[in-house]
XYZ file of C-alpha atoms in Angstrom:
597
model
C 54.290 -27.399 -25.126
C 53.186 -25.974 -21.397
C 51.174 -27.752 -19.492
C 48.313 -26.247 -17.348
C 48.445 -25.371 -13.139
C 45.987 -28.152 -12.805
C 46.845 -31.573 -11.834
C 45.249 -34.866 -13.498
C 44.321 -35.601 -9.687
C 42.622 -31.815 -9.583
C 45.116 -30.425 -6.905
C 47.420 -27.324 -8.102
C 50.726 -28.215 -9.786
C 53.523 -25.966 -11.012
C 53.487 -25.393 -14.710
C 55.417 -27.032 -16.776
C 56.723 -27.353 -20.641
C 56.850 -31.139 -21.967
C 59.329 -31.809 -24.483
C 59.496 -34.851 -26.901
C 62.616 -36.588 -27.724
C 63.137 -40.091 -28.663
C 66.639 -40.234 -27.035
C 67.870 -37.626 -24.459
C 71.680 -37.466 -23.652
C 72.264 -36.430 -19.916
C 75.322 -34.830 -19.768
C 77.351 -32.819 -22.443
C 81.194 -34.282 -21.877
C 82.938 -36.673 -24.118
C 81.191 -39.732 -23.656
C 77.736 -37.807 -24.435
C 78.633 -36.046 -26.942
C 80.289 -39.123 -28.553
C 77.391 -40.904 -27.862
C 75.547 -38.382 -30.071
C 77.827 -38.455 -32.867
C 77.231 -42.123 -33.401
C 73.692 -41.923 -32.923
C 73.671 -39.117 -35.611
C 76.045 -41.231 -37.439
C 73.848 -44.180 -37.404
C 70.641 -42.117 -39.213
C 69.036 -40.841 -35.746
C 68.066 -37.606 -35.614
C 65.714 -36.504 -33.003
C 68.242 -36.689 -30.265
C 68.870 -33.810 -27.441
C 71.647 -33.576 -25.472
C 71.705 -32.077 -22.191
C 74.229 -30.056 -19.941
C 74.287 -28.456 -16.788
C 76.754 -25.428 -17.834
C 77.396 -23.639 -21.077
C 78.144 -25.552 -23.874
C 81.883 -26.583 -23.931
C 82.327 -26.431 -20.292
C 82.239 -30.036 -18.850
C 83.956 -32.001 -16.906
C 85.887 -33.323 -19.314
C 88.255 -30.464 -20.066
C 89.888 -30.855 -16.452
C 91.419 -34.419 -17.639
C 95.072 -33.460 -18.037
C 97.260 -36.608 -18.782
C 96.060 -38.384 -21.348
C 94.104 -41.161 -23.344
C 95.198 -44.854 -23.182
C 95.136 -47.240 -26.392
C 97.891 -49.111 -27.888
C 98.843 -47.673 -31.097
C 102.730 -48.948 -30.205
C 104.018 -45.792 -31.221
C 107.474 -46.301 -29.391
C 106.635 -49.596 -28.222
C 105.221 -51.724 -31.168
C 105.358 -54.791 -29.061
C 102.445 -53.462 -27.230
C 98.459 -54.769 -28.305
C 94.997 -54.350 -26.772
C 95.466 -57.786 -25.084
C 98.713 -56.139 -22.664
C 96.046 -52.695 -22.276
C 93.498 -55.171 -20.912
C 95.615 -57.274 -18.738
C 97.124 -53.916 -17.285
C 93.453 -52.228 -16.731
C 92.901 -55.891 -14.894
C 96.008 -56.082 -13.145
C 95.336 -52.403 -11.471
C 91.579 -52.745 -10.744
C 92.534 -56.158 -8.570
C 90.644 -58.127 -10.808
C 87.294 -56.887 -9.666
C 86.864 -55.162 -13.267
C 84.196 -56.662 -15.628
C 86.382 -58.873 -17.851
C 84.328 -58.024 -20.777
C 84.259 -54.344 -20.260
C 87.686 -54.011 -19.931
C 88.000 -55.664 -23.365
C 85.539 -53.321 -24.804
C 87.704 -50.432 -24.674
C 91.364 -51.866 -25.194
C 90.083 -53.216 -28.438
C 88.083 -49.655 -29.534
C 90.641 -47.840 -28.573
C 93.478 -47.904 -31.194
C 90.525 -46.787 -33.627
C 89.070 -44.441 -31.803
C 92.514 -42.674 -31.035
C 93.006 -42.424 -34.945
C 89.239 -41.540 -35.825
C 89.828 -38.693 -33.259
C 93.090 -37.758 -35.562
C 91.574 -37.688 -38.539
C 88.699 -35.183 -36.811
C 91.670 -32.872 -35.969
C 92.654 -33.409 -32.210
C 95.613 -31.756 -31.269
C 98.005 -34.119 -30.251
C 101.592 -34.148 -29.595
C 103.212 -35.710 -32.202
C 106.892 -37.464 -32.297
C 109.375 -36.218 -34.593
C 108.131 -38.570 -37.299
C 104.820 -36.783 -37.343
C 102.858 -39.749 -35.485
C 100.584 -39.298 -31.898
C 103.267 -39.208 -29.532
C 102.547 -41.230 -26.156
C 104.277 -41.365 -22.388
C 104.626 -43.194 -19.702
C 101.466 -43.450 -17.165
C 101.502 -44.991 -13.952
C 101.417 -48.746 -13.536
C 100.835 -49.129 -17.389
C 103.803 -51.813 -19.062
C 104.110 -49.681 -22.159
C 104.032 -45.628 -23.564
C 100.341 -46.545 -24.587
C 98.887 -42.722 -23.127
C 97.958 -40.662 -26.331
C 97.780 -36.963 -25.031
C 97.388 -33.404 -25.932
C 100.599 -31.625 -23.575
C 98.573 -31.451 -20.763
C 95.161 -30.321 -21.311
C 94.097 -33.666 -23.572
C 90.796 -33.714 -21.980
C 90.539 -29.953 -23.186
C 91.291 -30.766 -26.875
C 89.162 -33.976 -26.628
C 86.100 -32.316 -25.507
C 86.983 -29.036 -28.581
C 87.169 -31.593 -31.137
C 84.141 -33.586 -30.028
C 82.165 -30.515 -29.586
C 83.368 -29.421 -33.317
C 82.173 -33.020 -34.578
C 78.654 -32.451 -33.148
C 78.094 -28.971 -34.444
C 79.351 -30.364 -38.220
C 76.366 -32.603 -37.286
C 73.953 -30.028 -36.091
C 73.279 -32.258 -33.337
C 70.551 -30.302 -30.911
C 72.129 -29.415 -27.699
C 70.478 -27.661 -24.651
C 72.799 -25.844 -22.035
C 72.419 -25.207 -18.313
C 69.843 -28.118 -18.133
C 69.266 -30.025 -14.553
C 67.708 -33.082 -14.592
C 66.326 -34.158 -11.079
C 64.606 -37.532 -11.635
C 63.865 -40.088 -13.704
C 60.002 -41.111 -14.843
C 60.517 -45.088 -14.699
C 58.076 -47.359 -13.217
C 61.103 -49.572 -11.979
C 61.676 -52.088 -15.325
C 61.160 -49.357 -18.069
C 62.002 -45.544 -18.446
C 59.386 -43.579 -20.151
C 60.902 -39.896 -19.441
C 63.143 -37.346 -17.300
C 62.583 -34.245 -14.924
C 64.257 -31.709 -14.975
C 64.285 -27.560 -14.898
C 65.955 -24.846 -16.800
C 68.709 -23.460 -14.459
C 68.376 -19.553 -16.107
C 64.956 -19.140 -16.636
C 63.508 -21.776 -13.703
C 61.560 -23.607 -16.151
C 60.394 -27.313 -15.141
C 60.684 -29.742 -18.045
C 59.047 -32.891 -18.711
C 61.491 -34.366 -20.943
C 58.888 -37.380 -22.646
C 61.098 -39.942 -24.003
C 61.967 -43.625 -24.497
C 65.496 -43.672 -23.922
C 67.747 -41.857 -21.540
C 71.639 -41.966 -21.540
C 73.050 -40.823 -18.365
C 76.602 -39.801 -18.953
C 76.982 -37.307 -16.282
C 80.152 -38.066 -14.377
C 80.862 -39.740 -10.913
C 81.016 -38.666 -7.110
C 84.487 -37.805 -6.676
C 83.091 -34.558 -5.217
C 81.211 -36.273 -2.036
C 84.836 -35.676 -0.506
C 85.955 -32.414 1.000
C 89.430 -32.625 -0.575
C 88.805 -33.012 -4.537
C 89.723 -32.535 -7.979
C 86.174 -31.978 -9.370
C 84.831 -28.358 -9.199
C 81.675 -28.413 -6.278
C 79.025 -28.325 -8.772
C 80.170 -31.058 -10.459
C 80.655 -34.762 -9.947
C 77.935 -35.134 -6.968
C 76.794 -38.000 -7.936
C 73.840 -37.742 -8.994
C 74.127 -39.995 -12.688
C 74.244 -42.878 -9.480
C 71.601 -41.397 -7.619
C 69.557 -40.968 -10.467
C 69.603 -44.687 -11.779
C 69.405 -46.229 -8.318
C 66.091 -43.674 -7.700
C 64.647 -45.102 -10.996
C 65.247 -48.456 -10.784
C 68.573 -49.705 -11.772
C 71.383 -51.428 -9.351
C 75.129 -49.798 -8.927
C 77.965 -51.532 -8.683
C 81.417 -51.070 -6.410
C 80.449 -47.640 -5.131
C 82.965 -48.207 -2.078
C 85.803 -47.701 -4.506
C 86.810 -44.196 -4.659
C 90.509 -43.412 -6.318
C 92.221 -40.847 -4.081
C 95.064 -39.290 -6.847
C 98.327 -39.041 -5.219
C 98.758 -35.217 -6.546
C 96.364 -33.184 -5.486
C 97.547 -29.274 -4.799
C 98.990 -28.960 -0.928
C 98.062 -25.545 -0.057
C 97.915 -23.454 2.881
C 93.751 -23.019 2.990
C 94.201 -19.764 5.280
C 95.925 -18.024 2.246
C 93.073 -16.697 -0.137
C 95.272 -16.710 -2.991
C 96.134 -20.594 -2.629
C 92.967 -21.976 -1.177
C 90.750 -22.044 -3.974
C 93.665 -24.454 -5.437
C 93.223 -27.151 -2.311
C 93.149 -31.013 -3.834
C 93.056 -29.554 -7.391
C 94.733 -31.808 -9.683
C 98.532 -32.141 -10.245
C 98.492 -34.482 -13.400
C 99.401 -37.847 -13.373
C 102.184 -36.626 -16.705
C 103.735 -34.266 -13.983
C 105.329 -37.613 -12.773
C 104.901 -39.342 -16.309
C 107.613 -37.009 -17.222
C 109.872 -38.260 -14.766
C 108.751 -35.920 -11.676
C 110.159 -37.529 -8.297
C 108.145 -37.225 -4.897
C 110.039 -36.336 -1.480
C 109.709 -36.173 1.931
C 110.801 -33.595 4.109
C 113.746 -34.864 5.034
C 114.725 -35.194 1.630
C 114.158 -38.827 1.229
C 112.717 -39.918 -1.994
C 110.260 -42.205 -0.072
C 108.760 -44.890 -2.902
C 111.923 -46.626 -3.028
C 110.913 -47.711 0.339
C 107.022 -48.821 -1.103
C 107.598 -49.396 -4.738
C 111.623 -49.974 -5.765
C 111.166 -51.040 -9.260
C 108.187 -48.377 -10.195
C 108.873 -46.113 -7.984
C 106.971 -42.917 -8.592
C 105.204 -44.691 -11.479
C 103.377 -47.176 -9.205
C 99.251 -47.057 -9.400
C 97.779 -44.490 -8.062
C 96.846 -46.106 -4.850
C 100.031 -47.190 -4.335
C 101.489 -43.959 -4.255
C 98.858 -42.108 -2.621
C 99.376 -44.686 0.375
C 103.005 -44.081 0.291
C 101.992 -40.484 0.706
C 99.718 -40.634 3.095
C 101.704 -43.044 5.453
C 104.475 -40.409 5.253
C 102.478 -37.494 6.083
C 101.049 -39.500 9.370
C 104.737 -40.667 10.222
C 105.361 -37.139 10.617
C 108.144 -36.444 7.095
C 105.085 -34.040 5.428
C 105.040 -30.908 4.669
C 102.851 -28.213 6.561
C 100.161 -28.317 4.672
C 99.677 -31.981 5.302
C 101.876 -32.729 1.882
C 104.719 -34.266 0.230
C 106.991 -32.349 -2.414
C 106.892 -33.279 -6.423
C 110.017 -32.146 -7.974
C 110.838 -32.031 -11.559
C 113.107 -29.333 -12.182
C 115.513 -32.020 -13.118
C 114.201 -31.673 -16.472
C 114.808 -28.861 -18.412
C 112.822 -25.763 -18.354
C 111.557 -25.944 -22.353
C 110.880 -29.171 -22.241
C 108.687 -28.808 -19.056
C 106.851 -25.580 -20.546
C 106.460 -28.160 -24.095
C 105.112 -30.885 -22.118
C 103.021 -29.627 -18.995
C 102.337 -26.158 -20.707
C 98.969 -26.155 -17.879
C 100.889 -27.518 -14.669
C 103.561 -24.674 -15.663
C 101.433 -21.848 -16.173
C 99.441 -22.411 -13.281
C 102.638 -22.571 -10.436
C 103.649 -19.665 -12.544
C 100.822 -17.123 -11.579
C 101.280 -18.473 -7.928
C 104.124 -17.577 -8.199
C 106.135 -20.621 -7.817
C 108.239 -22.219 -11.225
C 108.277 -25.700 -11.543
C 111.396 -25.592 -13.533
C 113.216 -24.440 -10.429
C 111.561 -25.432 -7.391
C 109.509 -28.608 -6.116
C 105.680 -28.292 -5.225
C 103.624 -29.370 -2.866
C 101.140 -32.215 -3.302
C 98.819 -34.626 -1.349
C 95.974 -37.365 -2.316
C 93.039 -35.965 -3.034
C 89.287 -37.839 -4.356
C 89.191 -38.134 -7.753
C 87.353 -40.399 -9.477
C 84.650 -43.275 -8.243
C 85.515 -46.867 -10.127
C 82.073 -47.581 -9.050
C 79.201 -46.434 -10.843
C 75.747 -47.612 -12.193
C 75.509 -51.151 -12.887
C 75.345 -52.494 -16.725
C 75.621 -54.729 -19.474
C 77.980 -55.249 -22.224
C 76.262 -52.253 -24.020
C 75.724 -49.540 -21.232
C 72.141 -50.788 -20.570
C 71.099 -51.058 -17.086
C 68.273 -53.358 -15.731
C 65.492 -50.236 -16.477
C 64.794 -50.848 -20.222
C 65.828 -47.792 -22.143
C 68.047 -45.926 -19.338
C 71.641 -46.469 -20.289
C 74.758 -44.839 -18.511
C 78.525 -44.585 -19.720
C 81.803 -43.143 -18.960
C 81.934 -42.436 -14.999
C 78.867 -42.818 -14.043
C 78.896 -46.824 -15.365
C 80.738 -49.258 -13.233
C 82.587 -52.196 -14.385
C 85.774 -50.632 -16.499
C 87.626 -49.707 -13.420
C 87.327 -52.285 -10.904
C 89.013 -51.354 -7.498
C 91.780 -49.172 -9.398
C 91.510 -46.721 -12.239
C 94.419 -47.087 -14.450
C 95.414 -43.507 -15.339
C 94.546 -42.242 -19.246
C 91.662 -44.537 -19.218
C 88.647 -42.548 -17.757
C 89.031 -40.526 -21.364
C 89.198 -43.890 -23.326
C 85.982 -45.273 -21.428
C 83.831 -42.109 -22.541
C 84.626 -42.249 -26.776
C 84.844 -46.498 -26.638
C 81.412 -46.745 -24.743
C 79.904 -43.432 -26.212
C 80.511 -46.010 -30.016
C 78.898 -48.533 -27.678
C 75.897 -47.526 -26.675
C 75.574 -45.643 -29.599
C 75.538 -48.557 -31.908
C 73.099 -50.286 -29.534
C 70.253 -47.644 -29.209
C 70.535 -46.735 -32.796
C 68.411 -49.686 -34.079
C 65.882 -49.396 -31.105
C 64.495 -45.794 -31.799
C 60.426 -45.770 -32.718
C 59.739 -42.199 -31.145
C 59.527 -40.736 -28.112
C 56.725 -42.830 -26.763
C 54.625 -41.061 -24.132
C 54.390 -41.392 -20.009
C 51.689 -42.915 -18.504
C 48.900 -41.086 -17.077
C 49.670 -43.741 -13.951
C 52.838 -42.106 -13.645
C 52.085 -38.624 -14.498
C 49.603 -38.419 -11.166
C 51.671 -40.640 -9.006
C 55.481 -39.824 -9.988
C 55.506 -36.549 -12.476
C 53.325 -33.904 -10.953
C 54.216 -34.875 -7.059
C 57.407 -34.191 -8.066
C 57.306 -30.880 -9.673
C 55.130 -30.121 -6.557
C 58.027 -31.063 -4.430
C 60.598 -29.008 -6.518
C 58.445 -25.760 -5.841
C 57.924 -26.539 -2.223
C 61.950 -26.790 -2.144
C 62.308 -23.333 -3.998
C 62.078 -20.438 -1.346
C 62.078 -22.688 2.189
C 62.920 -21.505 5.178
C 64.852 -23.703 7.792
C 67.157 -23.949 10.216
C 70.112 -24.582 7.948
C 72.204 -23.034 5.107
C 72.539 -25.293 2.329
C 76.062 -24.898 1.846
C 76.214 -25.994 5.607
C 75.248 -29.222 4.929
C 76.638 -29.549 1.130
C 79.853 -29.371 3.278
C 78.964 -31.385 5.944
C 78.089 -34.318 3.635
C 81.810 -33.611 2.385
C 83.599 -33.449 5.849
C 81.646 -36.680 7.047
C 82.244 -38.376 3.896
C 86.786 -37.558 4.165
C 86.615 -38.478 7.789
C 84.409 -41.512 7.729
C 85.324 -43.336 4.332
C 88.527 -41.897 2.908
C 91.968 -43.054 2.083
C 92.229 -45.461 5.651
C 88.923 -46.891 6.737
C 87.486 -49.476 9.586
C 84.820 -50.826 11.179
C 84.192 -47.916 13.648
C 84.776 -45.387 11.888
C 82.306 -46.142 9.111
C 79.561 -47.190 11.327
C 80.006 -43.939 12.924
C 79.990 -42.311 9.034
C 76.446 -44.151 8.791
C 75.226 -42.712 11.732
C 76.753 -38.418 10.609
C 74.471 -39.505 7.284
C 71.681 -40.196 9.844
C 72.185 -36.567 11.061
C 73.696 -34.554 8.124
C 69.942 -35.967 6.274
C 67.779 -34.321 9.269
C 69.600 -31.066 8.482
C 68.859 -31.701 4.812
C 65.496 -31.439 5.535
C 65.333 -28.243 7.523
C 67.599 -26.359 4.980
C 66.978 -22.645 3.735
C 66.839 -22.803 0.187
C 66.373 -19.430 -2.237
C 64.549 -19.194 -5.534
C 65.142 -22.335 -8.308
C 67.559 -19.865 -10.393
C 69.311 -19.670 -6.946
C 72.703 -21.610 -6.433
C 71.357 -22.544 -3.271
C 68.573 -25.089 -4.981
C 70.904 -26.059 -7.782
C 72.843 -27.371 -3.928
C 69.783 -28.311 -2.120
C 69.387 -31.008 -5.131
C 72.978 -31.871 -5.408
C 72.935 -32.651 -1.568
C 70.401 -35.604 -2.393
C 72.035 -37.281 -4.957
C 75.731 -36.759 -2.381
C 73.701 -38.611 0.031
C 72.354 -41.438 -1.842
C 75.868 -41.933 -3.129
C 77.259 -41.573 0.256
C 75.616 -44.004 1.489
C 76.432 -46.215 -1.060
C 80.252 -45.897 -0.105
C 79.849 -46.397 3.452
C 77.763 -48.891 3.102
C 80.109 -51.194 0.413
C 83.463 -49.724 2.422
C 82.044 -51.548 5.630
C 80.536 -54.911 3.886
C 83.950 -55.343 2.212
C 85.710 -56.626 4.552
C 89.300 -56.506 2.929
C 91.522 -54.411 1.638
C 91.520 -53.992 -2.330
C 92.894 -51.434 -4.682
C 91.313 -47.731 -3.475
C 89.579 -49.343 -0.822
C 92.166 -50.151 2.197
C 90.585 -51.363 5.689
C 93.384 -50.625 8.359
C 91.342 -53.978 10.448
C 91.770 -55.770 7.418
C 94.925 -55.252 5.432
C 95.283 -57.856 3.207
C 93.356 -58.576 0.344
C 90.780 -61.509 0.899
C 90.685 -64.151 -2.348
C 87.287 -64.497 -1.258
C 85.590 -61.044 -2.044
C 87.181 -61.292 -5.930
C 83.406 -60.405 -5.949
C 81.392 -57.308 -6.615
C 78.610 -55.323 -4.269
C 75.298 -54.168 -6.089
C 73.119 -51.670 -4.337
C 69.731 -51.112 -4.848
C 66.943 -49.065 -3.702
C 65.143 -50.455 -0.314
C 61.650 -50.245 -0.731
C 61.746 -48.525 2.826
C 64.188 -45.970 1.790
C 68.293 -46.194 1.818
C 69.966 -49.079 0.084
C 70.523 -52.373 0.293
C 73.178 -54.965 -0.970
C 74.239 -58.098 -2.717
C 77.342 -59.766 -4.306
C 77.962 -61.526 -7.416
C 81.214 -63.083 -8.612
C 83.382 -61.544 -11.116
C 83.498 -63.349 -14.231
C 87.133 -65.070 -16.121
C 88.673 -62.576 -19.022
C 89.476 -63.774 -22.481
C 91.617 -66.771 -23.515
C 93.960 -64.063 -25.224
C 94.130 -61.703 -22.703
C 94.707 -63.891 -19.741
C 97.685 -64.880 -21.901
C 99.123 -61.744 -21.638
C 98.247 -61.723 -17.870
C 100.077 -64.889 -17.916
C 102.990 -62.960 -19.800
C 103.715 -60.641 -16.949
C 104.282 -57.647 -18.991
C 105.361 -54.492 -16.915
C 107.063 -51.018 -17.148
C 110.442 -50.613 -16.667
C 110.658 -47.575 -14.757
C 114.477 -46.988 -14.871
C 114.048 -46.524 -18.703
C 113.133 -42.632 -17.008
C 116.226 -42.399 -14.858
């Protein structure tokens, strides 16, 4: 249904097609499109989901290593209990208690309901889901597909929802939220081929649209993706987010020489986690194989911020490669069984010409994922009645570390979640208020044209990178006081460029960018802002002026929308896990490492 040029306030506003959904699914990866199965599941029908690329391609497919629940496989001694003291144990005990229990008890079902829907996993020589070893996890709990599990998670998922004939619309932006701060009535958005504005008009909204790993110059998320703007888009509406300062840099990004054009599209991609998993060993240049030195008993298997530390403190101590690297060598193992169990990770070296089997490669940290996130409750619900956001663009599952194979769990255990919340809620679509059609709506769809064909003083791919260069320098792997205050103050600047940018036609890449450099600032800001107020060192977040962790700040930051513009903050205490699972905390469980040697 189009609406007219013709404003409710009489002023000129672009034309626009309203559509009518009583839940809309933001975001087309695993945790949406789980979210839609059980919706669909559960007898609700009118439900749209939404993606920013062609169907198929999301985020999702570019998680490698694997999916964490414990089946016990190999290690039958293993339960949900040890998977949630392990996820609590690595996020510094700044995870949400009850979260973190959500998904270690889903996940052993959801790993066999995704069997039984034809997911291609390894299997053991008995037929079962195989599972490794994944850093700082006490047993082979990581379910995976070789090394492209996110791949065949996303395939099967994708095959589930077209069984279902679940309605899905591709290359779909949304740019705001229509919320009047306590409840959501609707979504903006536009049509990325045609450049079609959309008044999505519904009662429920489910942002599952990844994190802000890519607010970093060196990253494992492709540019267009992982901006930030799930966060951006909740705080803007309404709701609060949570531990945004915590950003996990992955020890194994790609090293590459960015002056070679065949390399330096490669720079911070991902080297999976099952690379070392598999028993790959990390050296310095002098040969040295350097985590004995940081972490003797697990050793390459530490958590990721351990050994991205490690990394980095060798690289600055001057044993790094030239590309500002360490090595990762597992040609130790032998060739088939590397091409069997990193078939990806092979075949990429391969057509750059370097083989794994025989020769070490380069790697370095590099952002990857944001712990932090949009806060919410037990169900995915934030404080904005009807707007609901899962996988990683909620908080609370990660705390301070991400334990590796459990950003893929978090998506299919919260998609059942949320899912089985909503379900019972749905009456319709509902319908925005005039109020907020003439005050929120229109102006904003006015503001989207003005932004479409504006000249200025800047490219936006200027300042898309100079949010990215400010945000690496200012509030990266080391951090302190200075240097974060003077991050504050590039925002300051980077945002008057932002508004003096040359932007091309709304089909354009260049406005697709213009957008995405809002929602990188908001969630800039948000880092900065937490990385200075915490005044410890935690997990992902390390202050060089305050090293040690402070029992104090066991406490989490919310953010929320000034009513003066930018953000401000509060904390709240973290609340006490389970009776069973601080038992197993109590137990001490953890991996022993030379079982690899």
């Amino acid at each position: 249904m189009s609406r007219s040029d013709t404003g409710t306030d009489g002023e000129p506003v672009p034309a626009y097609d309203r559509v009518d959904v009583s839940v809309l699914v933001v975001g087309a990866g695993a945790a949406g499109a789980r979210t839609a199965i059980e919706l669909d599941d559960r007898g609700v029908e009118d439900v749209l989901v939404l993606g920013k690329r062609d169907h198929g391609d999301a985020h999702t497919t570019w998680a490698r290593g694997g999916i964490n629940g414990a089946l016990g496989t190999h290690d039958p001694e293993d339960d949900w209990t040890i998977h949630a003291a392990d996820t609590l144990n690595e996020g510094h005990f700044v995870n949400d208690p009850e979260k973190v229990e959500t998904v270690a008890r889903q996940m052993p079902e959801r790993l066999r309901e995704l069997d039984e829907w034809g997911m291609d996993y390894s299997r053991t020589d008995d037929g079962e889901i195989d599972q490794r070893f994944f850093g700082a996890q006490s047993f082979r709990r990581t379910a995976f597909a070789g090394d492209h599990t996110g791949e065949s998670l996303l395939e099967t998922l994708v095959e589930q929802a077209q069984d279902r004939s679940i309605p899905y619309r591709e290359n779909v932006m949304i740019t705001k939220l229509v919320s009047d701060g306590e409840t959501l009535h609707g979504a903006i958005g536009y049509d990325m081929d045609t450049g079609e504005f959309v008044l999505f008009n519904t009662g429920t909204v489910v942002l599952a649209a990844g994190g802000y790993a890519a607010i970093y110059g060196r990253h494992t998320s492709r540019d267009d993706e992982n901006n930030g703007d799930g966060p951006a888009l909740a705080v803007d509406a309404g709701a609060s987010l949570m531990d945004m300062e915590f950003v996990q840099f992955h020890p194994t990004g790609m090293a590459v020489d960015e002056d070679d054009p065949e390399w330096e599209p490669w720079s911070g991609r991902l080297v999976t986690e099952a690379v070392r998993g598999e028993g790959g060993r990390l050296f310095n240049t002098a040969g040295e194989r350097f985590m004995e030195r940081y972490s003797p008993d697990q050793m390459e298997l530490d958590a990721r911020d351990v050994v991205a530390r490690a990394i980095a403190q060798e690289v600055s101590e001057g044993r790094g490669t030239e590309n500002g690297g360490v090595y990762l060598d597992i040609s130790h193992r032998d060739a088939e069984f590397i091409k069997e169990r990193l078939p990806r990770m092979y075949e990429r070296f391969q057509d750059l010409g370097v083989d794994m089997a025989e020769e070490p490669v380069e790697v370095a940290p590099t952002s990857h994922y944001g712990m932090g996130g949009v806060a919410v409750d037990e169900y995915g619900e934030t404080d904005v009645d009807g707007l609901f956001a899962i996988g990683e663009t909620m908080a609370g599952v990660h705390g301070a570390n991400r334990l590796g194979g459990n950003s893929l769990a978090e998506t299919v255990a919260y998609g059942v979640v949320a899912g089985e919340r909503i379900a019972p809620r749905v009456d319709g679509p509902g319908e925005v208020p005039d109020r907020l059609v003439e005050t929120l709506v229109e102006p904003h769809f006015r503001d989207l044209a003005a932004t479409a064909d504006s000249d200025g003083g800047y490219a936006v791919e200027t300042v898309f990178e100079a949010v990215q260069e400010f945000t690496w320098e200012h509030a990266g792997l080391l951090r302190d006081e200075e240097s974060l205050r003077d991050g504050l103050d590039a925002l300051d600047d980077v945002r008057e460029m932002a508004a003096d940018m040359a932007v091309g036609p709304v089909t354009s890449r260049s406005f697709e960018l213009a957008l995405d450099v809002g929602f990188m600032l908001t969630a800039a800001e948000a880092v900065l802002r937490g990385a200075l107020e915490r005044t410890e060192s935690r997990g992902a977040h390390y202050r060089t002026d305050y090293p040690e962790t402070d029992e104090s700040w066991q406490r989490n930051i919310y953010f929320e929308r000034a009513d003066l513009g930018g953000l401000t903050t509060h904390t709240e205490p973290v609340d006490e896990p389970s009776e069973a699972v601080q038992t197993a905390l109590d137990e001490g469980h953890e991996l022993d490492y030379h079982q690899l040697e």
